[in-house]
């Protein structure tokens, strides 16, 4: 049902089919359908109106941090608009966290970042292991900022985005090399306790990495915000 709503098969303002029709369509009981509709309402996809039926809600009402909603939206979005929005959101939050991390980073955090960057230089030919260290680098910066809420938002977004090839992109060695140059600039600015420089380095790194991954997939001007 989530997929049907996201695809537009059940457009905003339309009533969901009656319970008997949904039971037949999905081969489940009325109890299951009622529970499913309640969950859809919790996700912002529908609104239950007593005596008037269940109405499909516009996308502006959807809970985009919900795993099912975000996954379905990413899967159905051929324009990459939702992934562009995800990158813009991530860029803003992580740039701010890098700014704070540069002020607060302890010698231990700086050592962790240096170790990760040095190790990633050795892993550019192994994209899977490189990717694991890439995530660890960004997570270390986020933890150093102390902003648990922003970190939780980014981790929720990334869990779904990393499951789609259109977000992950190509993984050849040259791209890992270029990516880690961005990581090293971020590390150097944090190690120098340069908040503005760290924020700018993070902003540039996330933007440039996504532009490379999305090249040939659509109009990149959405990122110029």
mmCIF file of C-alpha atoms in Angstrom:
data_model
loop_
_atom_site.group_PDB
_atom_site.id
_atom_site.type_symbol
_atom_site.label_atom_id
_atom_site.label_comp_id
_atom_site.label_asym_id
_atom_site.label_seq_id
_atom_site.Cartn_x
_atom_site.Cartn_y
_atom_site.Cartn_z
ATOM 1 C CA UNK A 1 0.000 0.000 0.000
ATOM 2 C CA UNK A 2 2.925 2.327 0.718
ATOM 3 C CA UNK A 3 4.293 1.673 -2.769
ATOM 4 C CA UNK A 4 0.909 2.237 -4.404
ATOM 5 C CA UNK A 5 0.536 5.601 -2.693
ATOM 6 C CA UNK A 6 4.106 6.700 -3.457
ATOM 7 C CA UNK A 7 3.721 5.619 -7.096
ATOM 8 C CA UNK A 8 0.553 7.688 -7.407
ATOM 9 C CA UNK A 9 -1.661 4.693 -8.057
ATOM 10 C CA UNK A 10 -3.655 6.013 -5.118
ATOM 11 C CA UNK A 11 -3.421 9.804 -5.644
ATOM 12 C CA UNK A 12 -3.829 12.474 -2.941
ATOM 13 C CA UNK A 13 -7.434 13.153 -2.018
ATOM 14 C CA UNK A 14 -8.633 9.746 -3.156
ATOM 15 C CA UNK A 15 -10.375 7.406 -0.765
ATOM 16 C CA UNK A 16 -8.766 4.047 -0.074
ATOM 17 C CA UNK A 17 -10.822 1.147 -1.448
ATOM 18 C CA UNK A 18 -13.267 -0.345 1.075
ATOM 19 C CA UNK A 19 -12.023 -3.025 3.448
ATOM 20 C CA UNK A 20 -13.494 -6.006 1.511
ATOM 21 C CA UNK A 21 -11.693 -4.896 -1.659
ATOM 22 C CA UNK A 22 -8.397 -4.465 0.194
ATOM 23 C CA UNK A 23 -8.805 -7.854 1.876
ATOM 24 C CA UNK A 24 -9.265 -9.474 -1.514
ATOM 25 C CA UNK A 25 -6.428 -7.540 -3.146
ATOM 26 C CA UNK A 26 -3.877 -8.484 -0.477
ATOM 27 C CA UNK A 27 -5.379 -11.836 0.619
ATOM 28 C CA UNK A 28 -5.522 -10.821 4.278
ATOM 29 C CA UNK A 29 -8.183 -10.400 6.959
ATOM 30 C CA UNK A 30 -10.012 -7.226 7.906
ATOM 31 C CA UNK A 31 -8.009 -7.088 11.133
ATOM 32 C CA UNK A 32 -4.771 -6.953 9.149
ATOM 33 C CA UNK A 33 -6.129 -4.246 6.845
ATOM 34 C CA UNK A 34 -7.275 -2.128 9.791
ATOM 35 C CA UNK A 35 -3.862 -2.382 11.436
ATOM 36 C CA UNK A 36 -2.161 -1.556 8.137
ATOM 37 C CA UNK A 37 -4.307 1.537 7.650
ATOM 38 C CA UNK A 38 -3.468 2.711 11.178
ATOM 39 C CA UNK A 39 0.236 2.340 10.352
ATOM 40 C CA UNK A 40 -0.248 4.252 7.090
ATOM 41 C CA UNK A 41 -1.822 7.081 9.078
ATOM 42 C CA UNK A 42 1.120 7.098 11.499
ATOM 43 C CA UNK A 43 3.424 7.506 8.495
ATOM 44 C CA UNK A 44 1.365 10.449 7.241
ATOM 45 C CA UNK A 45 0.256 8.657 4.069
ATOM 46 C CA UNK A 46 -3.467 8.617 4.830
ATOM 47 C CA UNK A 47 -5.963 10.264 7.137
ATOM 48 C CA UNK A 48 -8.772 8.271 8.702
ATOM 49 C CA UNK A 49 -12.021 10.248 8.749
ATOM 50 C CA UNK A 50 -14.744 8.628 10.785
ATOM 51 C CA UNK A 51 -17.807 8.161 8.633
ATOM 52 C CA UNK A 52 -16.078 9.536 5.530
ATOM 53 C CA UNK A 53 -13.475 6.898 4.729
ATOM 54 C CA UNK A 54 -9.681 6.959 4.600
ATOM 55 C CA UNK A 55 -8.171 9.679 2.413
ATOM 56 C CA UNK A 56 -4.737 9.534 0.773
ATOM 57 C CA UNK A 57 -2.582 12.476 1.890
ATOM 58 C CA UNK A 58 -0.280 14.644 -0.270
ATOM 59 C CA UNK A 59 3.457 13.997 -0.149
ATOM 60 C CA UNK A 60 3.932 17.105 2.006
ATOM 61 C CA UNK A 61 2.273 15.175 4.844
ATOM 62 C CA UNK A 62 4.440 12.047 4.561
ATOM 63 C CA UNK A 63 6.990 11.210 7.242
ATOM 64 C CA UNK A 64 10.084 11.174 5.044
ATOM 65 C CA UNK A 65 12.288 9.860 7.861
ATOM 66 C CA UNK A 66 10.193 6.702 8.046
ATOM 67 C CA UNK A 67 12.190 3.815 6.565
ATOM 68 C CA UNK A 68 9.372 2.403 4.430
ATOM 69 C CA UNK A 69 8.273 5.786 3.106
ATOM 70 C CA UNK A 70 11.813 6.933 2.299
ATOM 71 C CA UNK A 71 12.773 3.616 0.692
ATOM 72 C CA UNK A 72 9.660 3.616 -1.513
ATOM 73 C CA UNK A 73 10.162 7.260 -2.479
ATOM 74 C CA UNK A 74 13.800 6.691 -3.439
ATOM 75 C CA UNK A 75 12.863 3.591 -5.453
ATOM 76 C CA UNK A 76 10.181 5.437 -7.416
ATOM 77 C CA UNK A 77 12.062 8.712 -8.004
ATOM 78 C CA UNK A 78 13.603 8.566 -11.484
ATOM 79 C CA UNK A 79 14.504 12.273 -11.371
ATOM 80 C CA UNK A 80 16.843 11.796 -8.358
ATOM 81 C CA UNK A 81 15.106 14.772 -6.713
ATOM 82 C CA UNK A 82 14.719 12.971 -3.387
ATOM 83 C CA UNK A 83 18.390 11.952 -3.391
ATOM 84 C CA UNK A 84 19.372 15.544 -4.206
ATOM 85 C CA UNK A 85 17.296 16.685 -1.230
ATOM 86 C CA UNK A 86 18.912 14.031 0.939
ATOM 87 C CA UNK A 87 22.389 15.222 -0.044
ATOM 88 C CA UNK A 88 21.479 18.868 0.601
ATOM 89 C CA UNK A 89 20.125 17.936 4.049
ATOM 90 C CA UNK A 90 23.170 15.845 4.851
ATOM 91 C CA UNK A 91 25.502 18.582 3.609
ATOM 92 C CA UNK A 92 23.953 21.252 5.802
ATOM 93 C CA UNK A 93 23.912 19.105 8.934
ATOM 94 C CA UNK A 94 27.366 17.582 8.508
ATOM 95 C CA UNK A 95 28.944 20.942 7.666
ATOM 96 C CA UNK A 96 27.589 22.362 10.892
ATOM 97 C CA UNK A 97 28.778 19.320 12.833
ATOM 98 C CA UNK A 98 32.249 19.603 11.293
ATOM 99 C CA UNK A 99 32.290 23.254 12.395
ATOM 100 C CA UNK A 100 31.534 22.227 15.989
ATOM 101 C CA UNK A 101 33.889 19.240 15.851
ATOM 102 C CA UNK A 102 36.779 21.522 14.907
ATOM 103 C CA UNK A 103 36.166 23.471 18.110
ATOM 104 C CA UNK A 104 35.655 20.491 20.396
ATOM 105 C CA UNK A 105 37.823 17.722 18.954
ATOM 106 C CA UNK A 106 40.120 16.132 21.518
ATOM 107 C CA UNK A 107 43.577 14.780 20.617
ATOM 108 C CA UNK A 108 42.016 11.303 20.641
ATOM 109 C CA UNK A 109 39.416 12.306 18.039
ATOM 110 C CA UNK A 110 42.093 13.905 15.862
ATOM 111 C CA UNK A 111 44.143 10.703 16.082
ATOM 112 C CA UNK A 112 41.105 8.616 15.104
ATOM 113 C CA UNK A 113 40.440 10.778 12.053
ATOM 114 C CA UNK A 114 44.087 10.679 10.974
ATOM 115 C CA UNK A 115 44.176 6.901 11.349
ATOM 116 C CA UNK A 116 41.013 6.518 9.262
ATOM 117 C CA UNK A 117 42.265 8.815 6.511
ATOM 118 C CA UNK A 118 45.639 7.072 6.346
ATOM 119 C CA UNK A 119 43.959 3.672 6.273
ATOM 120 C CA UNK A 120 41.589 4.756 3.480
ATOM 121 C CA UNK A 121 44.609 5.731 1.380
ATOM 122 C CA UNK A 122 45.597 2.065 1.598
ATOM 123 C CA UNK A 123 42.073 0.842 0.772
ATOM 124 C CA UNK A 124 41.356 2.754 -2.449
ATOM 125 C CA UNK A 125 41.521 -0.515 -4.384
ATOM 126 C CA UNK A 126 38.991 -2.189 -2.090
ATOM 127 C CA UNK A 127 35.756 -0.175 -2.436
ATOM 128 C CA UNK A 128 33.734 -2.250 0.041
ATOM 129 C CA UNK A 129 36.198 -1.891 2.918
ATOM 130 C CA UNK A 130 36.916 1.683 1.879
ATOM 131 C CA UNK A 131 33.198 2.433 2.141
ATOM 132 C CA UNK A 132 33.059 1.051 5.672
ATOM 133 C CA UNK A 133 35.919 3.331 6.723
ATOM 134 C CA UNK A 134 34.287 6.254 4.885
ATOM 135 C CA UNK A 135 31.153 5.830 7.029
ATOM 136 C CA UNK A 136 33.307 5.529 10.157
ATOM 137 C CA UNK A 137 35.115 8.783 9.312
ATOM 138 C CA UNK A 138 31.893 10.750 8.941
ATOM 139 C CA UNK A 139 30.424 9.139 12.046
ATOM 140 C CA UNK A 140 33.511 10.090 14.066
ATOM 141 C CA UNK A 141 33.082 13.725 13.019
ATOM 142 C CA UNK A 142 29.395 13.612 13.916
ATOM 143 C CA UNK A 143 30.076 12.086 17.314
ATOM 144 C CA UNK A 144 32.780 14.674 17.984
ATOM 145 C CA UNK A 145 30.200 17.417 17.438
ATOM 146 C CA UNK A 146 27.983 16.027 20.200
ATOM 147 C CA UNK A 147 24.840 16.630 18.095
ATOM 148 C CA UNK A 148 23.015 13.358 18.646
ATOM 149 C CA UNK A 149 19.812 14.446 16.914
ATOM 150 C CA UNK A 150 21.504 15.517 13.684
ATOM 151 C CA UNK A 151 23.561 12.322 13.708
ATOM 152 C CA UNK A 152 20.393 10.235 14.100
ATOM 153 C CA UNK A 153 18.727 12.026 11.169
ATOM 154 C CA UNK A 154 21.703 11.467 8.889
ATOM 155 C CA UNK A 155 22.082 7.824 9.884
ATOM 156 C CA UNK A 156 18.379 7.219 9.175
ATOM 157 C CA UNK A 157 18.678 8.831 5.748
ATOM 158 C CA UNK A 158 21.892 7.043 4.861
ATOM 159 C CA UNK A 159 20.553 3.597 5.792
ATOM 160 C CA UNK A 160 18.014 3.816 2.992
ATOM 161 C CA UNK A 161 20.113 5.738 0.472
ATOM 162 C CA UNK A 162 23.028 3.313 0.702
ATOM 163 C CA UNK A 163 20.766 0.496 -0.476
ATOM 164 C CA UNK A 164 20.303 2.062 -3.915
ATOM 165 C CA UNK A 165 22.955 1.900 -6.628
ATOM 166 C CA UNK A 166 21.963 5.368 -7.864
ATOM 167 C CA UNK A 167 23.150 6.892 -4.582
ATOM 168 C CA UNK A 168 26.228 4.716 -4.076
ATOM 169 C CA UNK A 169 27.389 5.229 -7.662
ATOM 170 C CA UNK A 170 30.536 3.835 -9.237
ATOM 171 C CA UNK A 171 33.289 2.465 -7.036
ATOM 172 C CA UNK A 172 36.489 2.491 -9.094
ATOM 173 C CA UNK A 173 39.848 3.275 -7.531
ATOM 174 C CA UNK A 174 40.186 6.830 -8.915
ATOM 175 C CA UNK A 175 36.924 7.872 -7.277
ATOM 176 C CA UNK A 176 38.046 6.510 -3.911
ATOM 177 C CA UNK A 177 41.311 8.445 -4.282
ATOM 178 C CA UNK A 178 39.434 11.691 -4.985
ATOM 179 C CA UNK A 179 37.007 11.016 -2.146
ATOM 180 C CA UNK A 180 39.774 10.537 0.387
ATOM 181 C CA UNK A 181 41.426 13.774 -0.641
ATOM 182 C CA UNK A 182 38.223 15.399 0.579
ATOM 183 C CA UNK A 183 38.396 13.469 3.828
ATOM 184 C CA UNK A 184 41.980 14.550 4.365
ATOM 185 C CA UNK A 185 41.052 18.231 3.935
ATOM 186 C CA UNK A 186 38.307 17.821 6.533
ATOM 187 C CA UNK A 187 40.685 16.079 8.933
ATOM 188 C CA UNK A 188 43.374 18.748 8.488
ATOM 189 C CA UNK A 189 40.929 21.587 9.244
ATOM 190 C CA UNK A 190 39.582 19.782 12.329
ATOM 191 C CA UNK A 191 43.132 19.024 13.510
ATOM 192 C CA UNK A 192 43.951 22.723 13.068
ATOM 193 C CA UNK A 193 40.822 23.639 15.088
ATOM 194 C CA UNK A 194 39.571 25.726 12.154
ATOM 195 C CA UNK A 195 35.742 25.624 12.381
ATOM 196 C CA UNK A 196 35.025 27.621 9.213
ATOM 197 C CA UNK A 197 37.600 25.674 7.240
ATOM 198 C CA UNK A 198 36.231 22.333 8.482
ATOM 199 C CA UNK A 199 32.667 23.313 7.570
ATOM 200 C CA UNK A 200 33.725 24.465 4.106
ATOM 201 C CA UNK A 201 35.760 21.282 3.532
ATOM 202 C CA UNK A 202 32.816 19.081 4.537
ATOM 203 C CA UNK A 203 30.402 21.084 2.373
ATOM 204 C CA UNK A 204 32.675 20.786 -0.667
ATOM 205 C CA UNK A 205 33.426 17.111 -0.093
ATOM 206 C CA UNK A 206 29.776 16.036 0.124
ATOM 207 C CA UNK A 207 28.793 18.180 -2.862
ATOM 208 C CA UNK A 208 31.635 17.057 -5.111
ATOM 209 C CA UNK A 209 31.261 13.384 -4.211
ATOM 210 C CA UNK A 210 27.552 13.403 -5.055
ATOM 211 C CA UNK A 211 28.008 15.334 -8.300
ATOM 212 C CA UNK A 212 30.456 12.662 -9.459
ATOM 213 C CA UNK A 213 28.102 9.843 -8.449
ATOM 214 C CA UNK A 214 25.054 11.395 -10.094
ATOM 215 C CA UNK A 215 26.851 12.504 -13.295
ATOM 216 C CA UNK A 216 24.855 11.489 -16.338
ATOM 217 C CA UNK A 217 21.772 10.746 -14.224
ATOM 218 C CA UNK A 218 20.063 14.138 -14.382
ATOM 219 C CA UNK A 219 20.305 17.903 -13.884
ATOM 220 C CA UNK A 220 22.855 18.775 -11.157
ATOM 221 C CA UNK A 221 21.669 22.382 -10.731
ATOM 222 C CA UNK A 222 19.398 21.373 -7.837
ATOM 223 C CA UNK A 223 22.503 21.168 -5.656
ATOM 224 C CA UNK A 224 23.431 24.804 -6.216
ATOM 225 C CA UNK A 225 21.623 26.079 -3.115
#
